[in-house]
Amino acid sequence: MAKLKLGVLGSGSGSNMQSIVDAIEAGELDATVEIVLADVPEAKILDRARKHGIKAQFLDCSPWKTKLADAAEDECIRILKENACDTVVLAGFMRIVKPKLLAAFPNRVLNIHPALLPAFPGVHSWTQALDYGCKVAGVTVHFVDAGTDSGPIIVQRTVPVMEDDTPETLHARIQVEEHIAYPEALRLLAAGRLRIEGRRVRIGQ
């Protein structure tokens, strides 16, 4: 398989992007990060990328707060294609990805979600898990489809919920597993081991 050429979209600190870059630099993931785009001009993810010599830039996604405007979607696709990206990684990108971007990168847009999907889609899922009384929480890496956190599941990792957990302590332990799960899913993709069959992702040898 050819080396993955990743375009990363983010909104915040970029810790998941960092885990991917660390795996690449350690020789554990056959990929390159070609560009990082953030919809927040001061997002830390941009600084993290630049420290590793990765091209990074702000993508103006106004006027909407939760989705890409049409012009922003077109610009995002143009930039990703211009930088020869073949796979799009959503790393804390707080906007809904629209069909045009998904069509531009069919079955090559991945997202990470801090819950064991299909349970607790949407925001603050760790708080949802606590409020529901779950004994186990976790993280999911999935392919993105037109729904919200509803695409075919690639990798899941579990996290026990402790009796004295707060949303902050549970979220912190989930993040540890996120930083393992995302590089793991990308390694499977890079090795050509993922096959989507309807709602299921089969992992081959």
mmCIF file of C-alpha atoms in Angstrom:
data_model
loop_
_atom_site.group_PDB
_atom_site.id
_atom_site.type_symbol
_atom_site.label_atom_id
_atom_site.label_comp_id
_atom_site.label_asym_id
_atom_site.label_seq_id
_atom_site.Cartn_x
_atom_site.Cartn_y
_atom_site.Cartn_z
ATOM 1 C CA MET A 1 0.000 0.000 0.000
ATOM 2 C CA ALA A 2 1.090 3.579 -0.682
ATOM 3 C CA LYS A 3 1.944 5.801 2.267
ATOM 4 C CA LEU A 4 -1.076 7.709 3.590
ATOM 5 C CA LYS A 5 -1.060 11.422 2.864
ATOM 6 C CA LEU A 6 -3.109 12.958 5.638
ATOM 7 C CA GLY A 7 -4.963 16.230 5.836
ATOM 8 C CA VAL A 8 -5.956 17.019 9.420
ATOM 9 C CA LEU A 9 -8.904 19.224 10.407
ATOM 10 C CA GLY A 10 -9.083 20.479 13.986
ATOM 11 C CA SER A 11 -10.474 23.149 16.266
ATOM 12 C CA GLY A 12 -8.578 22.864 19.528
ATOM 13 C CA SER A 13 -5.421 21.626 21.219
ATOM 14 C CA GLY A 14 -4.542 18.982 18.666
ATOM 15 C CA SER A 15 -3.559 16.215 21.079
ATOM 16 C CA ASN A 16 -4.878 13.531 18.718
ATOM 17 C CA MET A 17 -2.973 15.060 15.824
ATOM 18 C CA GLN A 18 0.100 14.991 18.064
ATOM 19 C CA SER A 19 -0.363 11.267 18.736
ATOM 20 C CA ILE A 20 -0.510 10.635 14.981
ATOM 21 C CA VAL A 21 2.616 12.697 14.321
ATOM 22 C CA ASP A 22 4.411 10.899 17.163
ATOM 23 C CA ALA A 23 3.513 7.519 15.635
ATOM 24 C CA ILE A 24 4.776 8.653 12.232
ATOM 25 C CA GLU A 25 8.048 9.977 13.654
ATOM 26 C CA ALA A 26 8.549 6.755 15.631
ATOM 27 C CA GLY A 27 8.216 4.718 12.434
ATOM 28 C CA GLU A 28 4.996 3.121 13.674
ATOM 29 C CA LEU A 29 2.687 4.589 11.034
ATOM 30 C CA ASP A 30 3.371 4.743 7.303
ATOM 31 C CA ALA A 31 1.961 8.195 6.642
ATOM 32 C CA THR A 32 2.752 11.872 6.302
ATOM 33 C CA VAL A 33 0.708 14.833 7.504
ATOM 34 C CA GLU A 34 0.575 17.105 4.475
ATOM 35 C CA ILE A 35 -1.412 19.948 6.015
ATOM 36 C CA VAL A 36 -3.346 20.893 9.147
ATOM 37 C CA LEU A 37 -6.385 23.160 8.894
ATOM 38 C CA ALA A 38 -8.127 24.758 11.874
ATOM 39 C CA ASP A 39 -11.361 26.746 12.006
ATOM 40 C CA VAL A 40 -10.075 28.714 15.018
ATOM 41 C CA PRO A 41 -7.192 31.070 14.167
ATOM 42 C CA GLU A 42 -5.473 30.707 17.549
ATOM 43 C CA ALA A 43 -6.024 26.936 17.863
ATOM 44 C CA LYS A 44 -3.081 25.161 19.488
ATOM 45 C CA ILE A 45 -3.232 22.435 16.831
ATOM 46 C CA LEU A 46 -1.711 24.920 14.359
ATOM 47 C CA ASP A 47 1.245 25.606 16.665
ATOM 48 C CA ARG A 48 1.773 21.890 17.256
ATOM 49 C CA ALA A 49 1.875 21.256 13.512
ATOM 50 C CA ARG A 50 4.327 24.067 12.792
ATOM 51 C CA LYS A 51 6.711 22.792 15.473
ATOM 52 C CA HIS A 52 6.995 19.608 13.407
ATOM 53 C CA GLY A 53 7.492 21.480 10.146
ATOM 54 C CA ILE A 54 3.966 20.691 8.960
ATOM 55 C CA LYS A 55 2.094 23.227 6.860
ATOM 56 C CA ALA A 56 -0.729 24.694 8.944
ATOM 57 C CA GLN A 57 -3.338 27.348 8.243
ATOM 58 C CA PHE A 58 -6.609 28.853 9.405
ATOM 59 C CA LEU A 59 -9.757 27.962 7.467
ATOM 60 C CA ASP A 60 -12.489 30.582 7.797
ATOM 61 C CA CYS A 61 -15.707 28.607 8.228
ATOM 62 C CA SER A 62 -18.072 31.470 9.123
ATOM 63 C CA PRO A 63 -20.931 32.263 9.323
ATOM 64 C CA TRP A 64 -22.009 28.893 10.752
ATOM 65 C CA LYS A 65 -20.751 27.681 14.134
ATOM 66 C CA THR A 66 -21.390 23.944 13.753
ATOM 67 C CA LYS A 67 -20.976 23.176 10.054
ATOM 68 C CA LEU A 68 -18.914 24.141 7.035
ATOM 69 C CA ALA A 69 -20.388 26.909 4.907
ATOM 70 C CA ASP A 70 -20.487 26.036 1.198
ATOM 71 C CA ALA A 71 -17.613 28.366 0.326
ATOM 72 C CA ALA A 72 -15.535 27.041 3.216
ATOM 73 C CA GLU A 73 -16.212 23.455 2.162
ATOM 74 C CA ASP A 74 -15.080 24.230 -1.391
ATOM 75 C CA GLU A 75 -11.951 25.933 -0.074
ATOM 76 C CA CYS A 76 -11.224 23.034 2.276
ATOM 77 C CA ILE A 77 -11.460 20.512 -0.562
ATOM 78 C CA ARG A 78 -9.275 22.689 -2.784
ATOM 79 C CA ILE A 79 -6.559 22.994 -0.147
ATOM 80 C CA LEU A 80 -6.594 19.278 0.676
ATOM 81 C CA LYS A 81 -6.402 18.311 -2.996
ATOM 82 C CA GLU A 82 -3.739 20.938 -3.702
ATOM 83 C CA ASN A 83 -1.626 19.345 -0.972
ATOM 84 C CA ALA A 84 -2.112 15.844 -2.427
ATOM 85 C CA CYS A 85 -4.020 14.544 0.612
ATOM 86 C CA ASP A 86 -5.707 11.177 0.128
ATOM 87 C CA THR A 87 -7.131 10.774 3.637
ATOM 88 C CA VAL A 88 -8.861 13.307 5.899
ATOM 89 C CA VAL A 89 -8.475 13.032 9.666
ATOM 90 C CA LEU A 90 -10.908 14.903 11.913
ATOM 91 C CA ALA A 91 -9.052 15.624 15.154
ATOM 92 C CA GLY A 92 -11.335 17.575 17.444
ATOM 93 C CA PHE A 93 -12.977 19.343 14.500
ATOM 94 C CA MET A 94 -16.144 20.805 15.978
ATOM 95 C CA ARG A 95 -18.155 21.064 12.779
ATOM 96 C CA ILE A 96 -20.384 18.703 10.831
ATOM 97 C CA VAL A 97 -18.716 17.545 7.636
ATOM 98 C CA LYS A 98 -20.969 17.917 4.610
ATOM 99 C CA PRO A 99 -21.598 15.546 1.677
ATOM 100 C CA LYS A 100 -19.368 17.352 -0.838
ATOM 101 C CA LEU A 101 -16.259 16.786 1.273
ATOM 102 C CA LEU A 102 -17.228 13.163 1.880
ATOM 103 C CA ALA A 103 -17.709 12.668 -1.874
ATOM 104 C CA ALA A 104 -14.295 14.191 -2.566
ATOM 105 C CA PHE A 105 -12.659 11.610 -0.256
ATOM 106 C CA PRO A 106 -14.944 8.536 -0.388
ATOM 107 C CA ASN A 107 -14.382 6.189 2.558
ATOM 108 C CA ARG A 108 -11.265 8.198 3.442
ATOM 109 C CA VAL A 109 -12.596 10.590 6.100
ATOM 110 C CA LEU A 110 -12.037 9.424 9.683
ATOM 111 C CA ASN A 111 -13.201 10.784 13.014
ATOM 112 C CA ILE A 112 -12.566 9.968 16.657
ATOM 113 C CA HIS A 113 -15.341 10.172 19.249
ATOM 114 C CA PRO A 114 -14.972 9.870 23.046
ATOM 115 C CA ALA A 115 -17.657 7.217 23.540
ATOM 116 C CA LEU A 116 -18.448 3.655 22.541
ATOM 117 C CA LEU A 117 -20.647 4.456 19.578
ATOM 118 C CA PRO A 118 -23.475 4.143 18.784
ATOM 119 C CA ALA A 119 -23.953 5.162 22.427
ATOM 120 C CA PHE A 120 -23.713 8.855 23.259
ATOM 121 C CA PRO A 121 -23.131 10.635 19.955
ATOM 122 C CA GLY A 122 -22.697 14.389 19.949
ATOM 123 C CA VAL A 123 -20.937 16.605 22.481
ATOM 124 C CA HIS A 124 -19.776 15.893 26.062
ATOM 125 C CA SER A 125 -20.315 12.173 25.637
ATOM 126 C CA TRP A 126 -18.236 11.348 28.736
ATOM 127 C CA THR A 127 -20.648 13.383 30.841
ATOM 128 C CA GLN A 128 -23.550 11.575 29.188
ATOM 129 C CA ALA A 129 -21.968 8.236 30.122
ATOM 130 C CA LEU A 130 -21.530 9.317 33.750
ATOM 131 C CA ASP A 131 -25.068 10.669 33.998
ATOM 132 C CA TYR A 132 -26.431 7.423 32.567
ATOM 133 C CA GLY A 133 -24.584 5.380 35.167
ATOM 134 C CA CYS A 134 -22.388 3.463 32.726
ATOM 135 C CA LYS A 135 -19.737 1.169 34.179
ATOM 136 C CA VAL A 136 -17.675 1.296 30.976
ATOM 137 C CA ALA A 137 -16.959 4.220 28.659
ATOM 138 C CA GLY A 138 -14.498 4.463 25.811
ATOM 139 C CA VAL A 139 -13.471 5.801 22.447
ATOM 140 C CA THR A 140 -14.384 5.041 18.835
ATOM 141 C CA VAL A 141 -12.566 5.712 15.575
ATOM 142 C CA HIS A 142 -14.943 5.522 12.635
ATOM 143 C CA PHE A 143 -15.363 6.397 9.009
ATOM 144 C CA VAL A 144 -17.487 9.514 8.581
ATOM 145 C CA ASP A 145 -20.821 9.406 6.800
ATOM 146 C CA ALA A 146 -23.606 11.963 6.373
ATOM 147 C CA GLY A 147 -24.935 11.382 9.904
ATOM 148 C CA THR A 148 -23.614 12.564 13.262
ATOM 149 C CA ASP A 149 -21.061 10.098 14.675
ATOM 150 C CA SER A 150 -22.851 7.343 12.769
ATOM 151 C CA GLY A 151 -20.287 6.007 10.288
ATOM 152 C CA PRO A 152 -18.832 2.463 10.185
ATOM 153 C CA ILE A 153 -16.723 1.678 13.246
ATOM 154 C CA ILE A 154 -13.023 0.863 12.800
ATOM 155 C CA VAL A 155 -11.564 0.660 16.321
ATOM 156 C CA GLN A 156 -12.956 0.929 19.847
ATOM 157 C CA ARG A 157 -11.118 0.990 23.176
ATOM 158 C CA THR A 158 -12.802 0.758 26.569
ATOM 159 C CA VAL A 159 -12.274 2.746 29.764
ATOM 160 C CA PRO A 160 -13.706 1.675 33.136
ATOM 161 C CA VAL A 161 -15.869 4.213 34.923
ATOM 162 C CA MET A 162 -14.783 4.590 38.558
ATOM 163 C CA GLU A 163 -17.168 5.271 41.424
ATOM 164 C CA ASP A 164 -15.472 8.582 42.191
ATOM 165 C CA ASP A 165 -15.109 9.742 38.577
ATOM 166 C CA THR A 166 -15.966 13.276 37.593
ATOM 167 C CA PRO A 167 -16.479 14.328 33.984
ATOM 168 C CA GLU A 168 -12.934 15.702 34.023
ATOM 169 C CA THR A 169 -11.224 12.562 35.359
ATOM 170 C CA LEU A 170 -13.160 10.253 33.037
ATOM 171 C CA HIS A 171 -12.446 12.456 30.039
ATOM 172 C CA ALA A 172 -8.726 12.478 30.859
ATOM 173 C CA ARG A 173 -8.574 8.659 30.877
ATOM 174 C CA ILE A 174 -10.575 8.478 27.662
ATOM 175 C CA GLN A 175 -8.072 10.811 26.010
ATOM 176 C CA VAL A 176 -5.232 8.427 26.867
ATOM 177 C CA GLU A 177 -7.032 5.731 24.886
ATOM 178 C CA GLU A 178 -7.804 8.150 22.042
ATOM 179 C CA HIS A 179 -4.083 8.654 21.522
ATOM 180 C CA ILE A 180 -3.678 4.886 21.088
ATOM 181 C CA ALA A 181 -6.791 4.278 19.014
ATOM 182 C CA TYR A 182 -6.295 6.861 16.253
ATOM 183 C CA PRO A 183 -2.816 5.728 15.168
ATOM 184 C CA GLU A 184 -4.045 2.121 15.415
ATOM 185 C CA ALA A 185 -6.936 2.788 13.027
ATOM 186 C CA LEU A 186 -4.673 4.621 10.596
ATOM 187 C CA ARG A 187 -2.144 1.754 10.661
ATOM 188 C CA LEU A 188 -4.933 -0.632 9.633
ATOM 189 C CA LEU A 189 -5.964 1.729 6.836
ATOM 190 C CA ALA A 190 -2.367 2.184 5.654
ATOM 191 C CA ALA A 191 -1.897 -1.583 5.562
ATOM 192 C CA GLY A 192 -4.973 -2.021 3.376
ATOM 193 C CA ARG A 193 -6.665 -4.172 5.999
ATOM 194 C CA LEU A 194 -9.999 -2.326 6.228
ATOM 195 C CA ARG A 195 -12.985 -3.335 4.113
ATOM 196 C CA ILE A 196 -16.364 -1.637 4.486
ATOM 197 C CA GLU A 197 -19.340 -3.964 4.077
ATOM 198 C CA GLY A 198 -22.536 -2.017 4.612
ATOM 199 C CA ARG A 199 -22.471 -0.792 8.210
ATOM 200 C CA ARG A 200 -19.536 -3.011 9.162
ATOM 201 C CA VAL A 201 -15.801 -2.644 8.804
ATOM 202 C CA ARG A 202 -13.998 -5.963 8.414
ATOM 203 C CA ILE A 203 -10.338 -6.143 9.355
ATOM 204 C CA GLY A 204 -8.303 -8.458 7.154
ATOM 205 C CA GLN A 205 -4.815 -9.871 7.503
#
